[in-house]
PDB file of C-alpha atoms in Angstrom:
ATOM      1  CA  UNK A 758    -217.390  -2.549 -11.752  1.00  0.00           C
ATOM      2  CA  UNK A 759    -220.853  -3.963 -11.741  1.00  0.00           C
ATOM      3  CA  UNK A 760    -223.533  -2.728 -14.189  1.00  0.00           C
ATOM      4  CA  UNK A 761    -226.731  -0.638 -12.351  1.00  0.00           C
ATOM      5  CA  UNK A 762    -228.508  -2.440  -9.616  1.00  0.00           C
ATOM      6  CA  UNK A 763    -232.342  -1.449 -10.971  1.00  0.00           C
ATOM      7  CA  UNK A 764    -235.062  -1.576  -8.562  1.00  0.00           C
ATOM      8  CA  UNK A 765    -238.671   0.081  -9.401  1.00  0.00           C
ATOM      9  CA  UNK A 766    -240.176   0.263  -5.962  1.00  0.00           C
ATOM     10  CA  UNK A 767    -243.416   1.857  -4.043  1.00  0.00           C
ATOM     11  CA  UNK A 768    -243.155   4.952  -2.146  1.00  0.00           C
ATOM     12  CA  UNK A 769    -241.636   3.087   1.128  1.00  0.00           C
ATOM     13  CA  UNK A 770    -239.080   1.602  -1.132  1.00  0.00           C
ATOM     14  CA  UNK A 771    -240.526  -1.843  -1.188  1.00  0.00           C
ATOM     15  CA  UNK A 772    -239.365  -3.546  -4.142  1.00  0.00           C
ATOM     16  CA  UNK A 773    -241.603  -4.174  -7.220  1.00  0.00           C
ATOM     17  CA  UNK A 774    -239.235  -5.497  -9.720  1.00  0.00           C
ATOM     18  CA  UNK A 775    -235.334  -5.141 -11.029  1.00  0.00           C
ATOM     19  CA  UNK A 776    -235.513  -4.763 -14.953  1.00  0.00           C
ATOM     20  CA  UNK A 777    -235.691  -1.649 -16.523  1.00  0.00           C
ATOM     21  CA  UNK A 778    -239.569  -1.714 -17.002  1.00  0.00           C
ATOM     22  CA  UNK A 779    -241.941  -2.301 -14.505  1.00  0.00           C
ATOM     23  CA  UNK A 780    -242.730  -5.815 -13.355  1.00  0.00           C
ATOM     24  CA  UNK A 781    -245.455  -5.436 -11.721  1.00  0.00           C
ATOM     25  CA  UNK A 782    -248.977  -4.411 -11.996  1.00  0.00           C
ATOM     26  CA  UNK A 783    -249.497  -0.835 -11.623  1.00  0.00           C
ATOM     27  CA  UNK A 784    -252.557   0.456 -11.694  1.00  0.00           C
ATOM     28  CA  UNK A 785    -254.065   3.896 -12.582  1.00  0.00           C
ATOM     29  CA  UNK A 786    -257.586   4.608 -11.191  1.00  0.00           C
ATOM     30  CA  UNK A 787    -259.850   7.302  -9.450  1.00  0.00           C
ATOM     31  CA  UNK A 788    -259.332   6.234  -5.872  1.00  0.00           C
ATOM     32  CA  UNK A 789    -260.878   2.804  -5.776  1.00  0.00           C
ATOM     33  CA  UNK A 790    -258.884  -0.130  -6.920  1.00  0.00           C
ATOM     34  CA  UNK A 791    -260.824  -1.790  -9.847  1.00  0.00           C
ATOM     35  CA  UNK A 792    -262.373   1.096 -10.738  1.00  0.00           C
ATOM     36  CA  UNK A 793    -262.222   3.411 -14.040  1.00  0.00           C
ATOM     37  CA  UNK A 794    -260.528   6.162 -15.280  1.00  0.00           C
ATOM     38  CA  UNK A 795    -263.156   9.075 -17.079  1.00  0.00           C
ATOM     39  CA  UNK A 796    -261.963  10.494 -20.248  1.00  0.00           C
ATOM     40  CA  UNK A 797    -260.429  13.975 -20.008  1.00  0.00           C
ATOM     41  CA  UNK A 798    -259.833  13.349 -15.998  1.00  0.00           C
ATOM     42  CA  UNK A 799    -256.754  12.573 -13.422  1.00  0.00           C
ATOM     43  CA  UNK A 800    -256.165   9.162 -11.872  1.00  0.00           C
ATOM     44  CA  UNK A 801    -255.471   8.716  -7.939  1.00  0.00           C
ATOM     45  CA  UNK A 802    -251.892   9.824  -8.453  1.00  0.00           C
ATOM     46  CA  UNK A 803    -248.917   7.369  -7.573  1.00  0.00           C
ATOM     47  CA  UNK A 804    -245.967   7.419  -5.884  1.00  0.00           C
ATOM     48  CA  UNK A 805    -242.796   5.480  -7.324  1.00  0.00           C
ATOM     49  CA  UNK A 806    -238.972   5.190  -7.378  1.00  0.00           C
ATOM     50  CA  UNK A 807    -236.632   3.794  -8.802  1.00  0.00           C
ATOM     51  CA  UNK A 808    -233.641   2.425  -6.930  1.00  0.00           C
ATOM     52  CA  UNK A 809    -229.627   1.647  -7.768  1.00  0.00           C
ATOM     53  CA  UNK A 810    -227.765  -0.492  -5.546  1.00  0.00           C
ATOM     54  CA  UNK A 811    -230.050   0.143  -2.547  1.00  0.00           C
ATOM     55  CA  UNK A 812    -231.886  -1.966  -0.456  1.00  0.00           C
ATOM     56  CA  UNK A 813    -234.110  -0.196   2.242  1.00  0.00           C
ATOM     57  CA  UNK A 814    -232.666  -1.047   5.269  1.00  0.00           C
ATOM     58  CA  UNK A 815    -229.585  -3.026   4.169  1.00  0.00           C
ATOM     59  CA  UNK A 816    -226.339  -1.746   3.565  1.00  0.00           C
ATOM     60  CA  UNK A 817    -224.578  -2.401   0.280  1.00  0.00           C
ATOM     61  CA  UNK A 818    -220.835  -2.662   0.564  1.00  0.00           C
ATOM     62  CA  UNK A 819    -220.047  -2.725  -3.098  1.00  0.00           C
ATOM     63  CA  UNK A 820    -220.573   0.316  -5.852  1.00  0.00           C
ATOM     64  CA  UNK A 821    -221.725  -0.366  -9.297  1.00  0.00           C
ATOM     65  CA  UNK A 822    -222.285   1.941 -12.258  1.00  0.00           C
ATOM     66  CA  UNK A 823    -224.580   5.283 -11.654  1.00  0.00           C
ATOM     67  CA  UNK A 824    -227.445   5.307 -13.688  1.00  0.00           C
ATOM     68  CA  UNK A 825    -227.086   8.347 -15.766  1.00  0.00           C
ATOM     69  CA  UNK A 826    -229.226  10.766 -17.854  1.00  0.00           C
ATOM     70  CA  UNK A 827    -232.357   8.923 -16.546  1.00  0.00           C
ATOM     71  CA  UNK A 828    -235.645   9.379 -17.728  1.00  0.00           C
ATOM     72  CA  UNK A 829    -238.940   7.753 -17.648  1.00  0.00           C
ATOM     73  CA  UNK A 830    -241.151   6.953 -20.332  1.00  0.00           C
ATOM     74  CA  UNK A 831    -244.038   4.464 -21.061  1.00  0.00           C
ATOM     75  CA  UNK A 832    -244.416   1.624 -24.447  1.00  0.00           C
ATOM     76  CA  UNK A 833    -247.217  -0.458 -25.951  1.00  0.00           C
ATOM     77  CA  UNK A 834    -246.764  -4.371 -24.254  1.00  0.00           C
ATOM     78  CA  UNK A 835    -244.311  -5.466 -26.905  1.00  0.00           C
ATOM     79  CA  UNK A 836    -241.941  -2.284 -26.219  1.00  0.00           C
ATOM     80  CA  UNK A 837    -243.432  -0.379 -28.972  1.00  0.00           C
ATOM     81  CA  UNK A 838    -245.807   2.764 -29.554  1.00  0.00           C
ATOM     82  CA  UNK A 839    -248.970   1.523 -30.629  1.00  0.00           C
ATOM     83  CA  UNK A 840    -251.324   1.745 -27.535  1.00  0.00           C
ATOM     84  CA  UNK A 841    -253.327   4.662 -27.031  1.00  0.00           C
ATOM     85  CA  UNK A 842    -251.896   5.589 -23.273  1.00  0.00           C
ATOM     86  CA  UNK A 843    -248.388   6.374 -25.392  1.00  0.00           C
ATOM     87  CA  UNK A 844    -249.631   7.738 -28.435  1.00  0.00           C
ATOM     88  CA  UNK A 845    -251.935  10.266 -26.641  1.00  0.00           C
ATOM     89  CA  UNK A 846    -249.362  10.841 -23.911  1.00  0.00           C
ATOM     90  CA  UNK A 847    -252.262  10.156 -21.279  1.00  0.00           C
ATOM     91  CA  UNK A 848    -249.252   9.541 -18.104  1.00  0.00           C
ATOM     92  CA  UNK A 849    -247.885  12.537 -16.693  1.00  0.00           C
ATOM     93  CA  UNK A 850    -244.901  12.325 -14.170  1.00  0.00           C
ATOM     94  CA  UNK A 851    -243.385  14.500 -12.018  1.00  0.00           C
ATOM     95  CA  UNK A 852    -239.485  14.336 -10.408  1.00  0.00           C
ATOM     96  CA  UNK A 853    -240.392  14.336  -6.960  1.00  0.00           C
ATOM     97  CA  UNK A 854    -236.457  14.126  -6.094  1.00  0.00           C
ATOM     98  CA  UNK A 855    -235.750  16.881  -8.490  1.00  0.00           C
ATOM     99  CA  UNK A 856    -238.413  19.151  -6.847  1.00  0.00           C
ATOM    100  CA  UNK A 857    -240.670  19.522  -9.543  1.00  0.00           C
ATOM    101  CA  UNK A 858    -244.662  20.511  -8.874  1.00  0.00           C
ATOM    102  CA  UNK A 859    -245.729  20.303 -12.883  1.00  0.00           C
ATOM    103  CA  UNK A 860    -246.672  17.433 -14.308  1.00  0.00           C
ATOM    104  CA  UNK A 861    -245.361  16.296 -17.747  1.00  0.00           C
ATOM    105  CA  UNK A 862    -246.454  14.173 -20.367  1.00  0.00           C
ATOM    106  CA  UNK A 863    -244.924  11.120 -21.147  1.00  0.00           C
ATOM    107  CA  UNK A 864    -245.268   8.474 -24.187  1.00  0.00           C
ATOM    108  CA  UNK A 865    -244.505   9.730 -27.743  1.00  0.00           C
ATOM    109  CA  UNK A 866    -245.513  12.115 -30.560  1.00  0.00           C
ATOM    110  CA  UNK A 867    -245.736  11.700 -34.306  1.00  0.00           C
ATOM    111  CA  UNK A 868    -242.959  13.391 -36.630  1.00  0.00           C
ATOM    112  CA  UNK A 869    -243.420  13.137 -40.258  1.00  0.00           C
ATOM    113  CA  UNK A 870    -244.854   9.850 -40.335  1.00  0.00           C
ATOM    114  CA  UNK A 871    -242.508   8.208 -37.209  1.00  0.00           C
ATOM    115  CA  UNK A 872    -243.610   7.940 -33.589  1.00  0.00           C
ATOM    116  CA  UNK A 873    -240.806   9.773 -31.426  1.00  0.00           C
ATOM    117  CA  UNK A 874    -240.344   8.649 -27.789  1.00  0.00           C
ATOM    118  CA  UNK A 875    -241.316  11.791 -25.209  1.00  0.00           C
ATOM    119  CA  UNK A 876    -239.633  10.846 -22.122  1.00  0.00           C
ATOM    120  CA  UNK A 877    -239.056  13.116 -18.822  1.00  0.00           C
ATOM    121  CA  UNK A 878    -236.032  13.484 -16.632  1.00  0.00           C
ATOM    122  CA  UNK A 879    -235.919  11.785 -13.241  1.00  0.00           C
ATOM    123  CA  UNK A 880    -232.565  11.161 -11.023  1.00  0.00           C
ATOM    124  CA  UNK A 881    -231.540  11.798  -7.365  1.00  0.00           C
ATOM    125  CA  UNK A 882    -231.667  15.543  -7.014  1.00  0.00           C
ATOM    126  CA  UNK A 883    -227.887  15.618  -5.944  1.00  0.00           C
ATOM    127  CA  UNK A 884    -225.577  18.102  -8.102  1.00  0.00           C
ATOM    128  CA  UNK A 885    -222.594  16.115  -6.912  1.00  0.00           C
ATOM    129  CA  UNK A 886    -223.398  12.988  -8.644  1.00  0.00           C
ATOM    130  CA  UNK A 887    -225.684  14.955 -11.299  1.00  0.00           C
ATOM    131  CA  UNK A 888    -229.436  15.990 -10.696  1.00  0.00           C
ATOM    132  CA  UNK A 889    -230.410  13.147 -13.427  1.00  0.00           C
ATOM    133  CA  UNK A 890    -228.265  10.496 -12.311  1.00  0.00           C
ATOM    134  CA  UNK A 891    -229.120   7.659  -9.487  1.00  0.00           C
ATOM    135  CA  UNK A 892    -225.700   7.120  -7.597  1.00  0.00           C
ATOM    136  CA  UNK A 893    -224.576   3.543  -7.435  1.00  0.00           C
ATOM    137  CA  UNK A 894    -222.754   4.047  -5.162  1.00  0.00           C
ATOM    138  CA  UNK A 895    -222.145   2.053  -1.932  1.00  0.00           C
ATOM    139  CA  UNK A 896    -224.442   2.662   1.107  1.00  0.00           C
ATOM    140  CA  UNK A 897    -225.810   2.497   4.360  1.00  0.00           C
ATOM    141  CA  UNK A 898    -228.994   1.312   3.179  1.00  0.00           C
ATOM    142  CA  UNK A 899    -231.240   4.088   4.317  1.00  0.00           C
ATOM    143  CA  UNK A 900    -232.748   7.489   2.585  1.00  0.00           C
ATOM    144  CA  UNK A 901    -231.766   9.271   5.394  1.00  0.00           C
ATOM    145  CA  UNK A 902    -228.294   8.420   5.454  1.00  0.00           C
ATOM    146  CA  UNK A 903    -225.768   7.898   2.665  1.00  0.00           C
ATOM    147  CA  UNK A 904    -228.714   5.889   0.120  1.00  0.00           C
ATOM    148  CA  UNK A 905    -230.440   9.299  -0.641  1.00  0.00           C
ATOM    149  CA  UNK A 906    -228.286   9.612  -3.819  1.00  0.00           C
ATOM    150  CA  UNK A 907    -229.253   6.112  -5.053  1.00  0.00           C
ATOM    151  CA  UNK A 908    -232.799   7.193  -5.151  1.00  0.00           C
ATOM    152  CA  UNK A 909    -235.020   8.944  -7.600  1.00  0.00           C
ATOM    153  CA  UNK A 910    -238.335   9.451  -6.247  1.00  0.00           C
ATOM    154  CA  UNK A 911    -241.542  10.708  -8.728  1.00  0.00           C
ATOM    155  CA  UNK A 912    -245.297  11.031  -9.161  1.00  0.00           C
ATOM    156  CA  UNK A 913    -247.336   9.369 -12.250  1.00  0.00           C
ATOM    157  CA  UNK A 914    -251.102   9.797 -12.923  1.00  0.00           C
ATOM    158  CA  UNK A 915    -252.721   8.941 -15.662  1.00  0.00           C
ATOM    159  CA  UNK A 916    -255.162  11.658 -17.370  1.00  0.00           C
ATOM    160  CA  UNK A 917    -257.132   9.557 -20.625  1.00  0.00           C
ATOM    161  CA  UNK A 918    -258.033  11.589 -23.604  1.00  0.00           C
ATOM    162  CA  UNK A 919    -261.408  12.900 -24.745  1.00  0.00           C
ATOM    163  CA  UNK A 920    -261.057  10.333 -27.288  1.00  0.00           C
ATOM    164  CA  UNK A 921    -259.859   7.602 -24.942  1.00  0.00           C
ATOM    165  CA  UNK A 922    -261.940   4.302 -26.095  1.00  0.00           C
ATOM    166  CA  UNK A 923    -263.355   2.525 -22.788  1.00  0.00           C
ATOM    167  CA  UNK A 924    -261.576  -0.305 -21.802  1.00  0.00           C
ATOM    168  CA  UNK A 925    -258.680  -2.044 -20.473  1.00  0.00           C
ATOM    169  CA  UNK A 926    -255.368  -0.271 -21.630  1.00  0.00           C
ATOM    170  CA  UNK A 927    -252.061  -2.295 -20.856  1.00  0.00           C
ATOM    171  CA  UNK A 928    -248.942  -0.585 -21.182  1.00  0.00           C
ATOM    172  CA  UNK A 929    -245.162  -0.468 -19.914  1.00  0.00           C
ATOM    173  CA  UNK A 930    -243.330   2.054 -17.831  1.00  0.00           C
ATOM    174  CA  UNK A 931    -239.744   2.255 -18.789  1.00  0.00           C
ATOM    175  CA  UNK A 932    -236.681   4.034 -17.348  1.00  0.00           C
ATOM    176  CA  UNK A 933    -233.902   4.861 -19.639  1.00  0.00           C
ATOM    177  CA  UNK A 934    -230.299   5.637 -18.800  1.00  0.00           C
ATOM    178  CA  UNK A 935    -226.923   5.425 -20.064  1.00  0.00           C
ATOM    179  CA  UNK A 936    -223.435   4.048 -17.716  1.00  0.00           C
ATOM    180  CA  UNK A 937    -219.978   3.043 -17.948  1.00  0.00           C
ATOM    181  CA  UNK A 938    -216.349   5.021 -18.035  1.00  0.00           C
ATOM    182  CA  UNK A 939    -215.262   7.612 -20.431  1.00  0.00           C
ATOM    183  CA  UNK A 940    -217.986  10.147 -20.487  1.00  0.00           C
ATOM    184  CA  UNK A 941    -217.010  12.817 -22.640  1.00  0.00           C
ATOM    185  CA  UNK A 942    -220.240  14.386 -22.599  1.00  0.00           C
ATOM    186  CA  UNK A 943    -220.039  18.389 -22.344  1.00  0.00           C
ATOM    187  CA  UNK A 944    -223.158  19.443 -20.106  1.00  0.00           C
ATOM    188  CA  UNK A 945    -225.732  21.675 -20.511  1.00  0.00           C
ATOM    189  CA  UNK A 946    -224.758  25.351 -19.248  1.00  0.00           C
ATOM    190  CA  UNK A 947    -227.848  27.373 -19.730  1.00  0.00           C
ATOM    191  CA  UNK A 948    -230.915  27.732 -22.098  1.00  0.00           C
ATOM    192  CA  UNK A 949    -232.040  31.764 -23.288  1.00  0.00           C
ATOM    193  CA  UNK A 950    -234.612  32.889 -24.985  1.00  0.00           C
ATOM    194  CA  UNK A 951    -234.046  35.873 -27.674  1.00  0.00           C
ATOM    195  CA  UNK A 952    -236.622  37.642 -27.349  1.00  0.00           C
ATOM    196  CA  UNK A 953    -238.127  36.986 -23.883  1.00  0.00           C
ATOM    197  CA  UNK A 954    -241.250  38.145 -24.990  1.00  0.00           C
ATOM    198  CA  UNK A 955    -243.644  38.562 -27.962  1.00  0.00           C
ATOM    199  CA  UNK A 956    -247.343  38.716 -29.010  1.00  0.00           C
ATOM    200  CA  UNK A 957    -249.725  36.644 -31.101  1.00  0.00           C
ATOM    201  CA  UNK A 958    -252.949  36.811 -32.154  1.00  0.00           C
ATOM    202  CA  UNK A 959    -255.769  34.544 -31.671  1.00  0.00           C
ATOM    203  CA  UNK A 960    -255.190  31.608 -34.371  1.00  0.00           C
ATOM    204  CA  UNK A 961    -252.094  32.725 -35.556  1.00  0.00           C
ATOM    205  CA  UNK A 962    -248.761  31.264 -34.938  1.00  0.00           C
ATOM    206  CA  UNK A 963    -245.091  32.695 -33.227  1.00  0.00           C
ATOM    207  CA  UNK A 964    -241.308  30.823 -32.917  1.00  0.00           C
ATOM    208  CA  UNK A 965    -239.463  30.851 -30.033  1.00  0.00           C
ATOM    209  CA  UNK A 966    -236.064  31.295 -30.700  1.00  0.00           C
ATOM    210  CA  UNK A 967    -234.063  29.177 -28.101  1.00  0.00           C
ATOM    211  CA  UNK A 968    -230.185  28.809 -27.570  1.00  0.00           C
ATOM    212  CA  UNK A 969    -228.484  26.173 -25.073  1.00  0.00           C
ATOM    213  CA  UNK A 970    -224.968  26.604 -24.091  1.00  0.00           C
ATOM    214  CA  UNK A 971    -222.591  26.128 -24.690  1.00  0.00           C
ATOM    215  CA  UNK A 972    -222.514  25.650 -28.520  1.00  0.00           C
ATOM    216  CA  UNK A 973    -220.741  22.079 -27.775  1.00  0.00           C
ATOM    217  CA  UNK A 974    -223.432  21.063 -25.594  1.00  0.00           C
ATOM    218  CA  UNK A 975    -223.896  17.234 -26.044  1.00  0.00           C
ATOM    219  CA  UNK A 976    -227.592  17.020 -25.963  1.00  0.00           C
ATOM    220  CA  UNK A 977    -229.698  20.318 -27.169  1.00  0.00           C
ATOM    221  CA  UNK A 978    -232.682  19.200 -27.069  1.00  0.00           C
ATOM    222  CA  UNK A 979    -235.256  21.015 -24.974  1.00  0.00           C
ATOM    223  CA  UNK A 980    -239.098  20.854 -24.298  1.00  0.00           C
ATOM    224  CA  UNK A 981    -241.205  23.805 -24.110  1.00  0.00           C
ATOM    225  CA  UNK A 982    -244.800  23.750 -21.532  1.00  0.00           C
ATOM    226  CA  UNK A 983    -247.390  26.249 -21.484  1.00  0.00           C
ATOM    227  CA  UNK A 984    -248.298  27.628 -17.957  1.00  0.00           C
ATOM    228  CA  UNK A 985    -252.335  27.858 -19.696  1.00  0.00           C
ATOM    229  CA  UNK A 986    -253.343  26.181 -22.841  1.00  0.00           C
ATOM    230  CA  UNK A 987    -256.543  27.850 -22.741  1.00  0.00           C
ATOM    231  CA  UNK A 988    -254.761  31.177 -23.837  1.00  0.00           C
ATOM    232  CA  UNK A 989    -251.658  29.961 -25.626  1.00  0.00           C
ATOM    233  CA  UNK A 990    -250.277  26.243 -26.565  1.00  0.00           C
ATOM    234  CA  UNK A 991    -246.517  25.296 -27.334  1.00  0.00           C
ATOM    235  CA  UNK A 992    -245.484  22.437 -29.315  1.00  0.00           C
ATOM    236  CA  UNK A 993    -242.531  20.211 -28.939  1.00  0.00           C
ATOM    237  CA  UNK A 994    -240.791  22.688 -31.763  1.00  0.00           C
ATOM    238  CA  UNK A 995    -241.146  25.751 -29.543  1.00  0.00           C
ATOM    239  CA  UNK A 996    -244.155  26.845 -32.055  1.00  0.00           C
ATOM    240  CA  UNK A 997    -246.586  29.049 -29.648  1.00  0.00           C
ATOM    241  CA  UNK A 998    -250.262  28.664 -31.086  1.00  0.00           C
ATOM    242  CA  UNK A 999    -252.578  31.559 -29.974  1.00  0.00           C
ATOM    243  CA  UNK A1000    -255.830  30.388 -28.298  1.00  0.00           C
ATOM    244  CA  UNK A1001    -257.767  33.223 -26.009  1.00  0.00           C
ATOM    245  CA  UNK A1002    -256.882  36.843 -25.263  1.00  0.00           C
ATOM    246  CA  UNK A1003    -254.920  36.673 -22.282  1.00  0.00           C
ATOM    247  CA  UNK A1004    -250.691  36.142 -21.138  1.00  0.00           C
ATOM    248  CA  UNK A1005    -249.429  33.023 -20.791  1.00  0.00           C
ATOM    249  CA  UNK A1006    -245.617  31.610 -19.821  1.00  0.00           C
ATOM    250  CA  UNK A1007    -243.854  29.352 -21.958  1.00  0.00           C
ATOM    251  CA  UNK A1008    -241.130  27.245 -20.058  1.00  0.00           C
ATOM    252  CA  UNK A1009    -238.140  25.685 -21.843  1.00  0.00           C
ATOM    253  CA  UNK A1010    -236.431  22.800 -20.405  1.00  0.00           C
ATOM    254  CA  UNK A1011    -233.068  21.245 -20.940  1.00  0.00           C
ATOM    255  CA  UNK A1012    -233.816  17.540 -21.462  1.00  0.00           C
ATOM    256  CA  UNK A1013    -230.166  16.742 -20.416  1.00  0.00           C
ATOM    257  CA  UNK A1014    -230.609  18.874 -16.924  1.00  0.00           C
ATOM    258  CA  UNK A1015    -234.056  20.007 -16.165  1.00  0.00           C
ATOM    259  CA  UNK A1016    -232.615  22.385 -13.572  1.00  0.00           C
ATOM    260  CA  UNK A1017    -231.155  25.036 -16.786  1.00  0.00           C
ATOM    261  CA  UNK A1018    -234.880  26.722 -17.970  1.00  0.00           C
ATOM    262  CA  UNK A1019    -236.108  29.945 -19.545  1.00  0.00           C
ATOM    263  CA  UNK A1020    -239.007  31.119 -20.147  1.00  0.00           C
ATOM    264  CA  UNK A1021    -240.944  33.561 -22.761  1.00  0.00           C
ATOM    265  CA  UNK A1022    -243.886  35.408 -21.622  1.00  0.00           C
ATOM    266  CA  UNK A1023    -246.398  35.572 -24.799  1.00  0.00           C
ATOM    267  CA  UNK A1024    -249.155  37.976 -25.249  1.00  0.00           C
ATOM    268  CA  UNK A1025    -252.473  36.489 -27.114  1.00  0.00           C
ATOM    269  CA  UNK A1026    -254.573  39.040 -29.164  1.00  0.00           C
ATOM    270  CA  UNK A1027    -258.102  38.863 -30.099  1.00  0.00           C
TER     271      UNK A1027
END
């Protein structure tokens, strides 16, 4: 069987380019093309997918590999994690075909020393082939028939630092997936929280104590968002920081199957 067909397309599935980063000039701005993007505020947001063995409008005949576990996450020019825009995680996507309404940061974090890649989940939507996968299978060559599976629709914006030094930043958006036969990988069956709930008080610090099922799970790893910084911030350790009096949500996802979340609802104490 043929490897994935990757295309990154606009939002009417007009091709842009077929490698696993974006060939094309995308660009983030506040409405007006050419124009800049103010520290601390949201680009124009922009709609993308990405594509496996479909062509809009033509029917493909022949399967290849699905594109599985995808994800989407942006690199420095040379593939690396040098530029600002990664470092400083200023892209935020949302899976448009997974339903999502939160934006997520994207780009990369540092970890005693060494810059770890922060990517988010994207795929098809479609628990049949797997809500992170992008079918390749064969199609009729529309979204609205049998080519909704090999699509994975999302949102980007870009939303620079405070810091953010004015000028031109250049970077890549990459999709990363894994295919072929004999996946042995055990899936993700649920996440839990133990408590559910807790309190903090203003400056001090509180663990969430997470468990994904089962035990065997392949991937564990999970990412934790706060429903409002301004009271309470989570980092990617599940360490909730208190900020203001107030209640805030913490959400932890599965980064194998964003559909299996809990939350823990934390109570910040002046």
């Amino acid at each position: 069987m043929n490897n994935p067909i990757i295309s990154w397309t606009n939002s009417d599935l007009v091709v842009l380019g077929s490698t696993p980063e974006v060939p094309a000039t995308v660009q983030f701005n506040n409405g007006a093309y050419g124009s800049s993007v103010l520290a601390d505020t949201d680009s124009a947001e922009i709609q993308l997918a990405i594509t496996n063995n479909f062509v809009n409008g033509t029917a493909a005949t022949d399967a290849c590999f699905d594109m599985k576990k995808c994800s989407v996450t942006t690199k420095d020019t040379t593939g690396g994690m040098n530029e600002q825009v990664v470092q400083e995680k200023w892209i935020r996507l949302k899976s448009d075909s997974l339903g999502e309404s939160d934006f997520t940061e994207i780009g990369a974090h540092l970890d005693g020393g060494t810059w770890i890649e922060d990517s988010h989940n994207i795929g098809c939507g479609d628990a049949t082939v797997g809500v992170n996968n992008i079918s390749g299978a064969a199609n009729d060559g529309t979204e609205a028939g049998t080519g909704k599976t090999n699509i994975a629709r999302f949102t980007l914006k870009a939303h620079p630092s405070t810091t953010a030094t004015p000028t031109t930043h250049n970077f890549k958006l990459r999709v990363v997936y894994t295919y072929g036969i004999g996946d042995d990988e055990v899936a993700v069956t649920g996440i839990s929280t133990d408590p559910t709930s807790g309190s903090v008080a203003v400056g001090s610090t509180l663990q969430i104590n997470t468990t994904v099922a089962p035990e065997n799970a392949s991937n564990k790893t999970v990412t934790y968002n706060s429903s409002n910084t301004g009271i309470a911030t989570v980092d990617e350790n599940g360490i909730i920081t208190g900020v203001a009096a107030g209640e805030a949500t913490i959400t932890v996802t599965s980064s194998a199957d964003n559909t299996k979340t809990a939350t823990f609802t934390v109570t910040v104490t002046a």
